[in-house]
Every structure is written in C-alpha cells, then in structure tokens.
C-alpha cells in the first residue's frame, strides 16, 4: 500500500480562499518532505523542501507567503495555498524520505516515496 | 546546474512493438542518481528504477530495460513487447549527492500504446 498519502486528492475552491493540502508518511517518520507542482501536461517542479521543526526552504521564484508550508510532526507536512487564484490551479505532489535507511536515505530498491497528488482547481 | 532533457514529447506505437524513451542529463557533480518514474492518468508517480553514477551496468526487469551511458550522459529506457497498460507519461529525473532527494525532472514523454 501507499506509504505517503495526500489529502485531499481533489479540491475545488473559489478565488480568494485558502486551501490546505496534507502530506502524511504512513509507516515511517519523515524529517524531510518535498513539495512539487505540476501544470497540465508539464513536468514536476520542486517548490520547497519541508523540514520538521524548522522553516521550509523555497526554490527560487516560489512565493513563500503564497505557499505556506508547515512540518509540525515527523509524519505530517501541510501546504496551504493562500488567497488562491485560478493560476494556482495545478497538481501538487509531495514526496518523503525515511531517515536511517542506509546511505543517501533510500531504501534498498532506491525508491523515493511520492504521495498520490492533490489536484487543485480554483474557480 | 542540473538539467534533464527528454526530447520525445509524445510517442505512439502499436501494441507489442518495442519502444525506447530517451533521457539526456547535465550535471557537474561526479556523484549523482538517475531515476525513471511512470505517471499513469490517475496522477500518482510510480517508481521504476534508480541508478547511481558509479554503476553503469545495464538493467533488465521483465519487459523493461535501462541503458546508462556516462560517456553520452544518457539514461534510456526501453519497453519490450509493449502493452496497452504501459500507456502513461514517463519521467526521467536526476538528483545529486547533497540533497539527494531533491529531484530535477525532465519534461516527460507521453507514451501511447495502441491496441
């Protein structure tokens, strides 16, 4: 089964409202999670790195006041899109790694766990 | 700077044909990882393979095979005897030693297998 879960999988909201997306690691503790954004028929772009107990690190060009990230526990990171607008409509995907799995933080198969994604539509 | 290029935007083949998806990467790091992921219409990313920069052995897993060539900075993916269920978008990705879980993705190749 899935080891990283996102909720909600789909959300539709009105322009100007805020939307929160959750990313949970189900069977391991994730000190670091990553948030990606994918526009329709485009690639995934890293938005930010979420660090448990500290501030997130944002990639260049990503508005940190627009995309609030909170990583309050070792199993949960949240992404809040504040005052959402239609151009924020996108597919948001999180990924997580489990600590202490040998070199580089990967499992033996080299798998990096991704959530199922959350599709945001802003009307 | 790191960059991954998947020059083939879309590929369409008939079932049972073999198909190769190209991936070319750029990095200044001597130690790095390369990945392939499958994204079906449902949206989730399905891990296919990870390869580190020190391991140039080709790998075969069932109908899937990967050809890693450091000399040409390529990591190509071949599906043999393709099936309709292989239809998806395939992404090649790169990460480096520091911050190994931060991935740089290619643009993706949309593969359609027609019956």
Short mmCIF file of C-alpha atoms in Angstrom, two decimals:
data_model
loop_
_atom_site.label_atom_id
_atom_site.label_comp_id
_atom_site.label_asym_id
_atom_site.label_seq_id
_atom_site.Cartn_x
_atom_site.Cartn_y
_atom_site.Cartn_z
CA UNK A 1 0.00 0.00 0.00
CA UNK A 2 0.90 3.64 -0.20
CA UNK A 3 3.47 4.84 2.29
CA UNK A 4 2.92 8.54 1.61
CA UNK A 5 -0.61 9.81 1.47
CA UNK A 6 -2.02 13.15 0.43
CA UNK A 7 -5.35 14.65 1.28
CA UNK A 8 -7.48 15.83 -0.36
CA UNK A 9 -6.91 14.20 -3.71
CA UNK A 10 -9.10 16.79 -5.39
CA UNK A 11 -10.25 20.17 -4.23
CA UNK A 12 -12.23 22.91 -5.92
CA UNK A 13 -12.37 26.32 -4.32
CA UNK A 14 -13.39 29.86 -5.07
CA UNK A 15 -10.86 32.52 -5.89
CA UNK A 16 -9.58 34.27 -2.79
CA UNK A 17 -9.97 31.37 -0.43
CA UNK A 18 -7.17 29.37 1.16
CA UNK A 19 -6.68 25.67 0.69
CA UNK A 20 -4.67 23.26 2.82
CA UNK A 21 -3.16 20.05 1.46
CA UNK A 22 -1.78 17.42 3.78
CA UNK A 23 1.06 15.02 3.16
CA UNK A 24 1.47 12.14 5.57
CA UNK A 25 4.08 9.43 5.81
CA UNK A 26 2.12 6.41 6.93
CA UNK A 27 4.70 3.93 8.13
CA UNK A 28 7.85 5.90 8.72
CA UNK A 29 9.00 9.19 10.17
CA UNK A 30 9.96 11.78 7.61
CA UNK A 31 12.28 14.53 8.73
CA UNK A 32 12.20 15.99 5.26
CA UNK A 33 9.40 16.22 2.75
CA UNK A 34 9.31 17.86 -0.64
CA UNK A 35 6.51 19.64 -2.44
CA UNK A 36 6.28 19.62 -6.22
CA UNK A 37 3.91 21.32 -8.60
CA UNK A 38 2.85 20.02 -11.96
CA UNK A 39 0.93 22.05 -14.52
CA UNK A 40 -1.18 20.14 -17.07
CA UNK A 41 0.96 18.18 -19.47
CA UNK A 42 4.11 19.58 -17.96
CA UNK A 43 6.88 18.33 -15.75
CA UNK A 44 7.14 18.43 -11.99
CA UNK A 45 8.84 21.42 -10.48
CA UNK A 46 10.19 21.43 -6.96
CA UNK A 47 8.54 24.17 -4.92
CA UNK A 48 10.04 23.74 -1.49
CA UNK A 49 11.72 21.49 0.99
CA UNK A 50 9.81 20.96 4.20
CA UNK A 51 11.94 20.37 7.28
CA UNK A 52 10.43 19.07 10.50
CA UNK A 53 10.63 21.65 13.24
CA UNK A 54 12.12 24.40 11.11
CA UNK A 55 11.25 26.72 8.29
CA UNK A 56 10.78 25.41 4.81
CA UNK A 57 13.31 26.12 2.11
CA UNK A 58 11.73 27.53 -1.01
CA UNK A 59 13.01 27.26 -4.55
CA UNK A 60 13.73 30.39 -6.48
CA UNK A 61 10.61 32.05 -7.76
CA UNK A 62 8.21 30.40 -5.32
CA UNK A 63 6.36 32.85 -3.08
CA UNK A 64 6.70 31.67 0.49
CA UNK A 65 3.83 33.89 1.65
CA UNK A 66 1.62 32.38 -1.02
CA UNK A 67 2.52 28.77 -0.36
CA UNK A 68 2.77 28.24 3.36
CA UNK A 69 4.44 25.04 4.45
CA UNK A 70 4.28 23.61 7.93
CA UNK A 71 6.06 20.44 9.04
CA UNK A 72 4.96 20.20 12.63
CA UNK A 73 5.50 16.49 13.13
CA UNK A 74 7.61 13.71 11.69
CA UNK A 75 4.65 12.30 9.79
CA UNK A 76 2.84 15.37 8.51
CA UNK A 77 3.63 18.29 6.27
CA UNK A 78 0.99 20.72 5.08
CA UNK A 79 0.92 23.05 2.13
CA UNK A 80 -1.50 25.95 2.33
CA UNK A 81 -2.25 27.91 -0.81
CA UNK A 82 -3.32 31.30 0.50
CA UNK A 83 -5.75 33.55 -1.34
CA UNK A 84 -5.88 31.11 -4.21
CA UNK A 85 -6.36 32.33 -7.75
CA UNK A 86 -7.11 30.43 -10.97
CA UNK A 87 -3.42 30.46 -11.92
CA UNK A 88 -2.74 28.42 -8.79
CA UNK A 89 -4.76 25.57 -10.24
CA UNK A 90 -2.35 22.70 -10.54
CA UNK A 91 -1.42 19.20 -9.41
CA UNK A 92 0.57 19.26 -6.18
CA UNK A 93 2.66 16.25 -5.21
CA UNK A 94 4.67 15.64 -2.08
CA UNK A 95 7.49 13.22 -1.50
CA UNK A 96 9.13 11.97 1.64
CA UNK A 97 12.17 10.06 2.72
CA UNK A 98 12.64 7.93 5.77
CA UNK A 99 15.74 8.54 7.87
CA UNK A 100 18.25 5.89 8.79
CA UNK A 101 17.85 3.70 5.75
CA UNK A 102 21.47 3.50 4.91
CA UNK A 103 23.42 5.77 2.67
CA UNK A 104 21.55 8.54 0.93
CA UNK A 105 18.35 7.85 2.86
CA UNK A 106 16.90 5.46 0.32
CA UNK A 107 15.53 2.00 0.68
CA UNK A 108 17.47 -0.84 -0.85
CA UNK A 109 15.49 -0.53 -4.05
CA UNK A 110 16.29 3.14 -4.30
CA UNK A 111 12.66 4.19 -4.06
CA UNK A 112 11.69 7.72 -3.11
CA UNK A 113 8.11 7.82 -1.90
CA UNK A 114 5.60 10.13 -3.52
CA UNK A 115 2.07 10.92 -2.47
CA UNK A 116 -0.86 10.35 -4.79
CA UNK A 117 -1.07 14.03 -5.61
CA UNK A 118 -3.70 16.68 -4.99
CA UNK A 119 -5.44 18.37 -7.86
CA UNK A 120 -6.41 21.94 -7.05
CA UNK A 121 -8.91 23.81 -9.18
CA UNK A 122 -9.55 27.45 -8.37
CA UNK A 123 -12.66 28.92 -9.92
CA UNK B 1 23.29 23.48 -12.85
CA UNK B 2 21.41 20.29 -13.38
CA UNK B 3 19.17 19.56 -16.30
CA UNK B 4 17.28 16.60 -17.70
CA UNK B 5 16.10 16.54 -21.28
CA UNK B 6 13.53 14.17 -22.69
CA UNK B 7 13.40 15.22 -26.31
CA UNK B 8 10.47 12.98 -27.19
CA UNK B 9 7.30 14.75 -26.12
CA UNK B 10 4.94 12.06 -27.35
CA UNK B 11 5.37 8.58 -28.72
CA UNK B 12 2.67 6.37 -30.15
CA UNK B 13 3.22 2.75 -31.08
CA UNK B 14 1.17 -0.33 -31.72
CA UNK B 15 0.96 -2.98 -29.05
CA UNK B 16 3.81 -5.50 -28.96
CA UNK B 17 6.25 -3.09 -30.54
CA UNK B 18 9.45 -2.22 -28.69
CA UNK B 19 9.86 1.41 -27.73
CA UNK B 20 12.78 3.40 -26.35
CA UNK B 21 12.40 6.58 -24.32
CA UNK B 22 15.42 8.84 -24.38
CA UNK B 23 16.86 10.77 -21.46
CA UNK B 24 19.90 13.05 -21.54
CA UNK B 25 21.16 14.78 -18.43
CA UNK B 26 23.56 17.52 -17.44
CA UNK B 27 25.33 17.82 -14.13
CA UNK B 28 28.64 18.99 -12.76
CA UNK B 29 28.50 16.51 -9.92
CA UNK B 30 30.59 13.37 -10.09
CA UNK B 31 28.17 11.57 -7.80
CA UNK B 32 24.52 11.58 -8.68
CA UNK B 33 21.42 9.42 -9.08
CA UNK B 34 19.17 8.91 -12.07
CA UNK B 35 15.56 7.80 -11.91
CA UNK B 36 12.66 6.81 -14.09
CA UNK B 37 9.07 7.26 -12.97
CA UNK B 38 5.78 6.35 -14.58
CA UNK B 39 2.76 8.60 -14.20
CA UNK B 40 -0.48 6.94 -15.28
CA UNK B 41 -3.62 9.01 -15.92
CA UNK B 42 -4.55 8.78 -12.24
CA UNK B 43 -1.60 11.05 -11.47
CA UNK B 44 0.50 9.22 -8.94
CA UNK B 45 4.18 8.70 -9.59
CA UNK B 46 5.28 5.11 -9.82
CA UNK B 47 8.95 4.45 -9.17
CA UNK B 48 10.63 2.31 -11.82
CA UNK B 49 14.36 2.49 -11.21
CA UNK B 50 17.20 4.32 -9.53
CA UNK B 51 20.76 4.19 -10.83
CA UNK B 52 23.81 5.77 -9.21
CA UNK B 53 26.56 7.38 -11.23
CA UNK B 54 29.11 4.72 -10.37
CA UNK B 55 27.06 1.87 -11.71
CA UNK B 56 26.95 1.77 -15.48
CA UNK B 57 25.61 -1.73 -15.73
CA UNK B 58 22.52 -2.02 -17.81
CA UNK B 59 19.50 -3.37 -16.01
CA UNK B 60 16.62 -5.52 -17.13
CA UNK B 61 13.40 -6.01 -15.22
CA UNK B 62 10.87 -8.06 -17.11
CA UNK B 63 9.93 -6.14 -20.22
CA UNK B 64 11.77 -3.05 -19.02
CA UNK B 65 15.44 -2.33 -19.59
CA UNK B 66 17.66 0.64 -19.00
CA UNK B 67 20.85 1.70 -20.75
CA UNK B 68 23.08 4.06 -18.76
CA UNK B 69 25.95 5.62 -20.71
CA UNK B 70 28.03 8.18 -18.82
CA UNK B 71 30.05 8.96 -21.95
CA UNK B 72 26.97 10.40 -23.60
CA UNK B 73 25.17 11.43 -20.37
CA UNK B 74 22.20 9.32 -21.31
CA UNK B 75 19.90 7.01 -19.40
CA UNK B 76 17.49 5.49 -21.91
CA UNK B 77 14.53 3.30 -21.10
CA UNK B 78 13.25 0.53 -23.36
CA UNK B 79 9.96 -1.30 -23.13
CA UNK B 80 9.93 -4.58 -24.99
CA UNK B 81 6.71 -6.04 -26.38
CA UNK B 82 4.72 -3.02 -25.25
CA UNK B 83 1.24 -3.37 -23.82
CA UNK B 84 -1.70 -1.01 -23.61
CA UNK B 85 -1.19 -0.77 -19.84
CA UNK B 86 2.20 0.79 -20.49
CA UNK B 87 0.45 3.92 -21.71
CA UNK B 88 1.46 6.74 -19.39
CA UNK B 89 3.76 9.71 -19.05
CA UNK B 90 7.29 8.69 -18.20
CA UNK B 91 9.68 10.99 -16.40
CA UNK B 92 13.42 10.79 -16.14
CA UNK B 93 14.90 12.56 -13.11
CA UNK B 94 18.25 13.44 -11.58
CA UNK B 95 19.44 14.12 -8.07
CA UNK B 96 22.86 14.89 -6.67
CA UNK B 97 24.72 13.74 -3.59
CA UNK B 98 23.85 16.69 -1.43
CA UNK B 99 20.11 16.91 -1.04
CA UNK B 100 19.77 13.57 -2.72
CA UNK B 101 16.04 13.54 -2.52
CA UNK B 102 15.54 16.74 -4.45
CA UNK B 103 14.80 15.66 -7.95
CA UNK B 104 15.14 17.55 -11.20
CA UNK B 105 12.64 16.12 -13.65
CA UNK B 106 12.71 16.00 -17.41
CA UNK B 107 9.75 17.25 -19.38
CA UNK B 108 8.25 13.81 -19.62
CA UNK B 109 7.37 11.59 -22.57
CA UNK B 110 3.75 10.71 -23.16
CA UNK B 111 3.65 7.12 -24.37
CA UNK B 112 0.53 5.76 -26.02
CA UNK B 113 0.27 2.10 -26.82
CA UNK B 114 -2.47 1.40 -29.31
CA UNK B 115 -4.18 -2.00 -29.46
#
